[in-house]
CSV table of C-alpha atoms and ligand atoms in Angstrom, one decimal:
chain,number,residue,atom,x,y,z
A,17,MET,CA,180.7,94.3,110.6
A,18,SER,CA,181.9,92.5,113.7
A,19,VAL,CA,179.6,93.0,116.7
A,20,LEU,CA,180.2,92.3,120.4
A,21,VAL,CA,176.9,91.7,122.3
A,22,PHE,CA,177.2,91.9,126.1
A,23,VAL,CA,174.7,89.7,127.8
A,24,GLU,CA,173.6,89.7,131.5
A,25,THR,CA,172.7,86.5,133.2
A,26,ASP,CA,170.3,85.7,136.1
A,27,GLY,CA,170.1,82.4,137.9
A,28,GLY,CA,172.2,80.7,135.3
A,29,SER,CA,170.2,81.8,132.3
A,30,VAL,CA,170.7,84.7,129.8
A,31,LYS,CA,168.1,87.4,130.4
A,32,LYS,CA,165.4,87.9,127.8
A,33,SER,CA,166.5,91.5,127.1
A,34,SER,CA,170.0,90.2,126.3
A,35,LEU,CA,168.6,87.6,123.9
A,36,GLU,CA,166.9,90.5,122.1
A,37,ALA,CA,170.4,92.2,122.0
A,38,ILE,CA,171.9,89.1,120.3
A,39,VAL,CA,169.1,89.1,117.7
A,40,TYR,CA,169.6,92.8,117.2
A,41,GLY,CA,173.3,92.3,116.8
A,42,SER,CA,172.8,89.5,114.2
A,43,LYS,CA,170.9,92.0,112.1
A,44,VAL,CA,173.9,94.3,112.2
A,45,GLY,CA,176.8,91.9,111.6
A,46,GLU,CA,178.6,88.8,112.9
A,47,VAL,CA,178.0,88.4,116.6
A,48,THR,CA,180.5,87.5,119.4
A,49,VAL,CA,178.9,87.4,122.8
A,50,ALA,CA,180.6,88.6,126.0
A,51,ALA,CA,179.2,86.9,129.0
A,52,MET,CA,180.1,86.9,132.6
A,53,GLY,CA,179.2,85.2,135.8
A,54,THR,CA,178.1,81.7,136.7
A,55,ILE,CA,176.5,80.1,133.6
A,56,SER,CA,177.0,76.7,132.0
A,57,ASN,CA,178.8,76.2,128.7
A,58,ASP,CA,175.7,74.5,127.2
A,59,GLU,CA,173.6,77.5,127.9
A,60,LEU,CA,176.2,79.8,126.3
A,61,ALA,CA,176.7,77.5,123.3
A,62,GLY,CA,172.9,77.5,122.8
A,63,LEU,CA,173.1,81.3,122.1
A,64,GLY,CA,174.1,80.2,118.5
A,65,LYS,CA,170.4,79.7,117.8
A,66,TYR,CA,169.9,83.5,118.3
A,67,GLY,CA,172.7,84.4,116.0
A,68,ALA,CA,175.9,84.2,118.0
A,69,THR,CA,178.9,82.5,116.4
A,70,LYS,CA,181.3,82.8,119.4
A,71,VAL,CA,181.0,83.5,123.1
A,72,ILE,CA,183.8,85.0,125.3
A,73,HIS,CA,183.0,84.0,128.9
A,74,ALA,CA,184.7,85.5,132.0
A,75,ASP,CA,183.8,83.9,135.3
A,76,ASP,CA,185.9,86.3,137.3
A,77,THR,CA,184.4,86.8,140.8
A,78,GLN,CA,184.7,90.6,140.5
A,79,LEU,CA,182.3,90.3,137.5
A,80,ASP,CA,179.9,88.0,139.4
A,81,ASN,CA,179.7,90.8,142.0
A,82,GLY,CA,178.5,93.3,139.5
A,83,VAL,CA,181.3,95.9,140.0
A,84,ILE,CA,180.6,98.3,137.2
A,85,GLN,CA,184.2,99.3,136.6
A,86,ALA,CA,185.3,95.7,136.2
A,87,THR,CA,182.4,94.9,133.9
A,88,ALA,CA,183.2,97.8,131.6
A,89,SER,CA,186.8,96.8,131.5
A,90,PHE,CA,185.9,93.2,130.6
A,91,ILE,CA,183.6,94.4,127.7
A,92,ALA,CA,186.3,96.7,126.3
A,93,GLN,CA,188.9,93.8,126.5
A,94,ALA,CA,186.5,91.4,124.9
A,95,ALA,CA,185.8,93.8,122.1
A,96,GLU,CA,189.5,94.2,121.4
A,97,LYS,CA,190.1,90.4,121.6
A,98,ALA,CA,187.3,89.7,119.1
A,99,ALA,CA,188.2,92.7,116.9
A,100,CYS,CA,184.7,94.0,117.1
A,101,ASN,CA,184.1,97.7,116.2
A,102,THR,CA,180.5,97.7,117.4
A,103,VAL,CA,179.3,96.9,121.0
A,104,VAL,CA,175.5,96.2,121.5
A,105,MET,CA,173.9,96.0,125.0
A,106,ALA,CA,170.3,95.7,126.2
A,107,ARG,CA,169.4,98.6,128.5
A,108,SER,CA,169.3,97.8,132.2
A,109,SER,CA,170.5,99.6,135.3
A,110,LEU,CA,173.9,98.0,134.9
A,111,VAL,CA,174.2,98.8,131.2
A,112,ASP,CA,173.0,102.4,131.8
A,113,ALA,CA,175.9,102.7,134.2
A,114,ILE,CA,178.6,101.1,132.1
A,115,ALA,CA,177.8,102.1,128.5
A,116,SER,CA,179.6,105.4,128.5
A,117,ARG,CA,182.6,103.8,130.3
A,118,VAL,CA,182.8,101.2,127.5
A,119,ALA,CA,182.6,104.0,124.9
A,120,VAL,CA,185.5,105.8,126.5
A,121,LYS,CA,187.6,102.7,126.9
A,122,THR,CA,187.0,101.6,123.2
A,123,ASP,CA,187.2,105.2,121.8
A,124,SER,CA,183.7,104.8,120.3
A,125,ALA,CA,180.7,106.9,119.6
A,126,ILE,CA,177.7,106.1,121.8
A,127,VAL,CA,174.0,106.0,121.0
A,128,THR,CA,171.5,105.0,123.7
A,129,ASN,CA,167.9,103.8,124.0
A,130,ILE,CA,167.7,102.6,120.4
A,131,VAL,CA,164.3,101.3,119.3
A,132,SER,CA,164.9,100.3,115.7
A,133,VAL,CA,167.3,98.1,113.7
A,134,PRO,CA,169.7,100.3,111.7
A,135,ASP,CA,168.9,101.6,108.3
A,136,THR,CA,172.1,101.1,106.4
A,137,SER,CA,170.9,102.2,103.0
A,138,ASN,CA,172.7,105.6,103.5
A,139,GLY,CA,175.0,105.3,106.5
A,140,PHE,CA,173.9,103.8,109.8
A,141,ALA,CA,170.7,105.4,110.9
A,142,VAL,CA,168.9,104.4,114.1
A,143,LYS,CA,165.8,105.6,115.9
A,144,ARG,CA,166.1,106.3,119.6
A,145,GLY,CA,163.4,107.1,122.2
A,146,ILE,CA,163.6,110.6,123.8
A,147,TYR,CA,161.6,112.6,126.3
A,148,THR,CA,160.9,109.4,128.2
A,149,GLY,CA,159.5,107.6,125.2
A,150,LYS,CA,157.1,110.4,124.1
A,151,ALA,CA,159.1,111.2,120.9
A,152,PHE,CA,161.8,109.6,118.7
A,153,ALA,CA,164.9,111.0,117.1
A,154,THR,CA,166.7,109.5,114.2
A,155,VAL,CA,170.5,109.5,114.5
A,156,ASN,CA,173.1,108.7,111.8
A,157,VAL,CA,176.2,107.1,113.4
A,158,ASN,CA,179.1,108.1,111.3
A,159,ALA,CA,181.9,106.8,113.6
A,160,GLU,CA,183.5,103.5,112.7
A,161,LYS,CA,183.5,102.4,116.4
A,162,LYS,CA,180.1,102.4,118.1
A,163,VAL,CA,178.5,101.5,121.4
A,164,LEU,CA,174.7,101.0,121.1
A,165,THR,CA,172.3,100.4,123.9
A,166,ILE,CA,169.0,98.9,122.9
A,167,ALA,CA,165.6,99.5,124.5
A,168,LYS,CA,163.6,96.5,125.7
A,169,ASN,CA,161.2,95.1,123.1
A,170,ALA,CA,163.1,96.9,120.2
A,171,VAL,CA,163.2,93.5,118.5
A,172,ALA,CA,161.5,90.2,119.1
A,173,VAL,CA,163.4,87.2,120.4
A,174,GLU,CA,163.6,84.8,117.5
A,175,GLU,CA,165.7,81.8,116.7
A,176,VAL,CA,167.7,82.6,113.6
A,177,GLY,CA,168.8,79.0,113.1
A,178,GLY,CA,172.5,78.9,113.8
A,179,GLY,CA,174.4,75.9,115.3
A,180,ASP,CA,176.1,76.0,118.7
A,181,ALA,CA,178.4,78.9,119.3
A,182,THR,CA,181.9,78.2,120.3
A,183,VAL,CA,182.7,79.1,123.9
A,184,GLU,CA,186.0,80.5,124.9
A,185,SER,CA,186.9,81.3,128.5
A,186,PHE,CA,188.5,84.6,129.3
A,187,SER,CA,190.5,85.6,132.3
A,188,THR,CA,190.4,89.2,133.3
A,189,ALA,CA,192.8,88.5,136.2
A,190,TYR,CA,191.4,91.4,138.3
A,191,GLY,CA,192.6,91.6,141.9
A,192,ALA,CA,190.1,92.1,144.7
A,193,ASN,CA,191.1,95.8,145.1
A,194,ASP,CA,191.8,96.8,141.5
A,195,PHE,CA,188.7,99.0,141.3
A,196,GLY,CA,188.5,100.3,144.8
A,197,VAL,CA,185.0,98.9,145.1
A,198,GLU,CA,183.9,95.6,146.5
A,199,ARG,CA,180.3,94.4,146.7
A,200,VAL,CA,179.9,92.9,150.2
A,201,SER,CA,176.4,91.5,150.0
A,202,VAL,CA,173.2,91.5,147.9
A,203,HIS,CA,169.7,91.5,149.3
A,204,LYS,CA,167.1,90.4,146.8
A,205,ALA,CA,163.6,91.9,147.1
A,206,GLU,CA,160.9,89.4,148.2
A,207,GLY,CA,158.8,87.8,145.5
A,208,ASP,CA,159.5,85.2,142.8
A,209,VAL,CA,159.4,87.6,139.9
A,210,LEU,CA,161.8,90.6,139.9
A,211,LEU,CA,160.0,93.7,138.6
A,212,PRO,CA,162.6,95.1,136.2
A,213,GLU,CA,163.0,91.8,134.4
A,214,ALA,CA,159.3,90.6,134.6
A,215,ASP,CA,157.7,89.5,131.4
A,216,ARG,CA,154.2,90.2,132.9
A,217,VAL,CA,153.3,92.9,135.4
A,218,VAL,CA,150.1,93.5,137.3
A,219,SER,CA,150.1,97.1,138.6
A,220,ALA,CA,147.6,99.0,140.7
A,221,GLY,CA,147.0,102.6,141.8
A,222,ARG,CA,145.1,104.8,144.2
A,223,GLY,CA,141.8,103.4,142.7
A,224,LEU,CA,142.3,100.4,145.0
A,225,LYS,CA,141.4,102.6,148.0
A,226,GLY,CA,143.9,101.0,150.5
A,227,PRO,CA,146.6,98.4,151.1
A,228,GLU,CA,144.1,95.9,152.4
A,229,ASN,CA,142.7,95.5,148.9
A,230,TRP,CA,145.9,94.2,147.2
A,231,GLY,CA,145.1,90.6,147.8
A,232,MET,CA,143.2,90.4,144.4
A,233,ILE,CA,146.2,92.0,142.7
A,234,GLU,CA,148.6,89.5,144.1
A,235,ASP,CA,146.2,86.6,143.2
A,236,LEU,CA,146.0,87.8,139.6
A,237,ALA,CA,149.8,88.2,139.5
A,238,GLN,CA,150.2,84.7,140.8
A,239,THR,CA,147.8,83.3,138.2
A,240,LEU,CA,149.8,85.1,135.4
A,241,GLY,CA,153.2,84.4,136.8
A,242,ALA,CA,153.6,88.2,137.0
A,243,ALA,CA,155.4,90.7,139.2
A,244,THR,CA,153.3,93.3,141.1
A,245,ALA,CA,153.9,97.0,140.7
A,246,CYS,CA,152.2,100.3,141.7
A,247,SER,CA,151.8,104.0,141.0
A,248,LYS,CA,153.9,106.5,142.9
A,249,PRO,CA,151.2,107.8,145.4
A,250,VAL,CA,150.6,104.2,146.4
A,251,SER,CA,154.2,103.7,147.4
A,252,ASP,CA,154.4,107.2,148.9
A,253,MET,CA,151.5,106.3,151.2
A,254,ASP,CA,153.3,103.1,152.1
A,255,TRP,CA,150.4,100.9,150.8
A,256,ARG,CA,153.1,99.1,148.8
A,257,PRO,CA,156.9,98.9,149.1
A,258,HIS,CA,159.0,101.6,147.2
A,259,HIS,CA,160.7,99.0,145.0
A,260,GLU,CA,157.3,98.4,143.3
A,261,HIS,CA,156.9,102.1,142.2
A,262,VAL,CA,157.0,102.4,138.4
A,263,GLY,CA,157.2,105.5,136.3
A,264,GLN,CA,159.4,108.5,135.5
A,265,THR,CA,160.8,108.6,139.1
A,266,GLY,CA,160.5,104.8,139.7
A,267,ILE,CA,161.4,101.6,137.9
A,268,LYS,CA,161.1,101.5,134.1
A,269,VAL,CA,159.5,98.3,133.0
A,270,ALA,CA,158.9,96.9,129.5
A,271,PRO,CA,157.1,93.6,129.9
A,272,THR,CA,155.2,91.7,127.3
A,273,LEU,CA,152.0,92.4,129.3
A,274,TYR,CA,151.3,95.3,131.6
A,275,ILE,CA,147.9,95.4,133.4
A,276,ALA,CA,147.1,98.7,135.1
A,277,VAL,CA,144.3,98.6,137.6
A,278,GLY,CA,142.8,101.8,139.1
A,279,ILE,CA,145.7,103.9,137.7
A,280,SER,CA,144.7,107.2,136.0
A,281,GLY,CA,147.6,107.1,133.4
A,282,ALA,CA,149.4,110.3,134.3
A,283,ILE,CA,152.3,111.1,132.0
A,284,GLN,CA,154.8,110.5,134.7
A,285,HIS,CA,153.4,107.0,135.2
A,286,LEU,CA,153.3,106.2,131.5
A,287,ALA,CA,156.9,107.3,131.1
A,288,GLY,CA,157.9,104.1,133.0
A,289,VAL,CA,155.6,101.7,131.3
A,290,ASN,CA,155.1,102.8,127.7
A,291,SER,CA,157.6,100.4,126.2
A,292,SER,CA,155.4,97.5,127.3
A,293,LYS,CA,154.3,95.3,124.4
A,294,VAL,CA,150.6,95.0,125.4
A,295,ILE,CA,149.0,97.4,127.9
A,296,VAL,CA,145.6,96.6,129.5
A,297,ALA,CA,143.9,99.3,131.5
A,298,ILE,CA,141.1,98.6,134.0
A,299,ASN,CA,139.4,101.8,135.2
A,300,LYS,CA,135.9,102.8,136.2
A,301,ASP,CA,136.3,106.2,134.5
A,302,PRO,CA,135.9,106.0,130.7
A,303,GLU,CA,137.8,109.3,130.4
A,304,ALA,CA,140.9,108.0,132.3
A,305,PRO,CA,144.0,109.0,130.2
A,306,PHE,CA,145.4,105.4,130.5
A,307,PHE,CA,142.8,104.3,127.9
A,308,LYS,CA,144.6,106.4,125.2
A,309,ALA,CA,147.9,104.5,125.9
A,310,ALA,CA,146.3,101.1,126.3
A,311,ASP,CA,145.9,98.3,123.7
A,312,TYR,CA,142.9,97.0,125.6
A,313,GLY,CA,140.7,98.7,128.1
A,314,VAL,CA,138.0,97.6,130.5
A,315,VAL,CA,135.7,100.3,131.8
A,316,GLY,CA,134.5,98.9,135.1
A,317,ASP,CA,135.0,98.6,138.9
A,318,ALA,CA,138.3,97.0,139.7
A,319,PHE,CA,136.7,95.2,142.6
A,320,GLU,CA,134.4,93.3,140.2
A,321,VAL,CA,136.6,93.1,137.1
A,322,VAL,CA,139.8,91.8,138.7
A,323,PRO,CA,138.4,88.8,140.5
A,324,LYS,CA,136.3,87.8,137.5
A,325,LEU,CA,139.3,88.1,135.2
A,326,ASN,CA,141.4,86.0,137.6
A,327,GLU,CA,138.6,83.4,137.7
A,328,LEU,CA,138.5,83.2,133.9
A,329,LEU,CA,142.2,82.9,133.6
A,330,LYS,CA,142.3,80.1,136.1
A,331,GLN,CA,139.8,78.2,134.1
A,332,ASN,CA,141.9,78.4,130.9
B,8,FAD,P1,144.9,108.7,140.8
B,8,FAD,O1,145.4,109.8,139.9
B,8,FAD,O2,144.2,109.1,142.0
B,8,FAD,O3,144.0,107.8,139.9
B,8,FAD,C1,143.2,106.7,140.4
B,8,FAD,C2,142.5,106.1,139.3
B,8,FAD,O4,141.7,105.0,139.8
B,8,FAD,C3,141.5,107.1,138.6
B,8,FAD,O5,141.7,107.1,137.2
B,8,FAD,C4,140.1,106.5,139.0
B,8,FAD,O6,139.2,106.6,137.9
B,8,FAD,C5,140.4,105.0,139.1
B,8,FAD,N1,139.6,104.3,140.0
B,8,FAD,C6,139.0,104.7,141.2
B,8,FAD,N2,138.3,103.8,141.8
B,8,FAD,C7,138.3,102.7,140.9
B,8,FAD,C8,137.7,101.4,140.9
B,8,FAD,N3,136.9,101.0,142.0
B,8,FAD,N4,137.9,100.6,139.9
B,8,FAD,C9,138.7,101.0,138.8
B,8,FAD,N5,139.3,102.2,138.8
B,8,FAD,C10,139.1,103.1,139.8
B,8,FAD,N6,153.4,108.7,139.3
B,8,FAD,C11,153.7,107.4,139.0
B,8,FAD,O7,152.9,106.5,139.1
B,8,FAD,N7,155.0,107.1,138.8
B,8,FAD,C12,156.0,108.1,138.8
B,8,FAD,O8,157.2,107.7,138.6
B,8,FAD,C13,155.7,109.4,139.0
B,8,FAD,N8,156.6,110.4,139.0
B,8,FAD,C14,156.2,111.7,139.2
B,8,FAD,C15,157.1,112.7,139.1
B,8,FAD,C16,156.7,114.0,139.2
B,8,FAD,C17,157.8,115.1,139.1
B,8,FAD,C18,155.4,114.3,139.5
B,8,FAD,C19,154.9,115.8,139.6
B,8,FAD,C20,154.5,113.3,139.6
B,8,FAD,C21,154.8,112.0,139.4
B,8,FAD,N9,153.9,111.0,139.5
B,8,FAD,C22,154.3,109.7,139.3
B,8,FAD,C23,152.5,111.2,140.0
B,8,FAD,C24,151.5,111.3,138.8
B,8,FAD,O9,151.5,112.6,138.3
B,8,FAD,C25,150.1,110.9,139.3
B,8,FAD,O10,149.7,111.7,140.3
B,8,FAD,C26,150.0,109.4,139.8
B,8,FAD,O11,150.6,108.6,138.8
B,8,FAD,C27,148.6,109.1,140.0
B,8,FAD,O12,148.5,107.8,140.6
B,8,FAD,P2,147.2,106.9,140.5
B,8,FAD,O13,146.8,106.8,139.1
B,8,FAD,O14,147.4,105.7,141.3
B,8,FAD,O15,146.1,107.8,141.3
């Protein structure tokens, strides 16, 4: 099977979730990568070690600007050029917006939020998360042409031992007004680590009592190279900015490590964080629901536990 894996880049590197998509694609068939934006040929050729044999790279400025119609068109054209009948993409806000467009443009079936590699023993069966990750459905994809979006952490990033991928540049030749939409400017949120992409997240809730107590959360995040996040009431009360609110109605995160401090673990909060690889809950109430979802739990007062944890981490 020929698989086109669409990758997103950030600051000249391929995002971790996109590397997961390449590894996923290599378990399904031969992988051609579709990349866009400003990124070096060396970086793209290096995707060979994750299983890509070829990279189609478009550096069209419309694509750099994240115009979704242009991106979907590029992916459909790249799939046709590389004669791929399966398109694999790691879920993100961009991919969630373009996946169905790509499916229409390539006349494919679409399955979203996949959490398992396909079982091909009797067809092409994949498991997908439903009800915000509280349940799973197994779907058999009968169509020859498929668009698959992959949940974060569905597979581990691993080097599969290939040589450099060949890199081919691709010109979409879009005009500035071809899609009727032009991104004028981008304002990045403050902070070094962007929450949706963060590999580690330190998050806190109403248990912290007030915005003046966030210093210890920021210190711990800095020690860990993590992004900071919060529960909904915390952002509703303006203790923290709204772009830090995670959960069902906020940002969905899937870091390697999610530390929840003074957060009860309501179902709406868990819906946005339950794809995290390792969850640590710190709560003074031993009955807090978060402990059922956590891999590790510390029953204790956040004002004692967090500074001590930070101190220990700094020593190591
Ligand atoms: P609380 O429920 O007040 O919990 C505070 C916790 O801190 C408690 O467990 C307490 O034991 C602990 N604590 C107190 N003091 C300390 C201390 N000194 N040390 C350690 N622990 C301490 N919520 C979200 O977060 N994200 C969402 O996207 C979201 N969407 C929602 C959508 C809908 C439609 C609805 C109805 C609700 C939604 N909520 C969401 C709200 C959600 O139901 C909870 O009310 C919210 O998550 C609770 O936030 P919290 O855990 O910070 O506060």
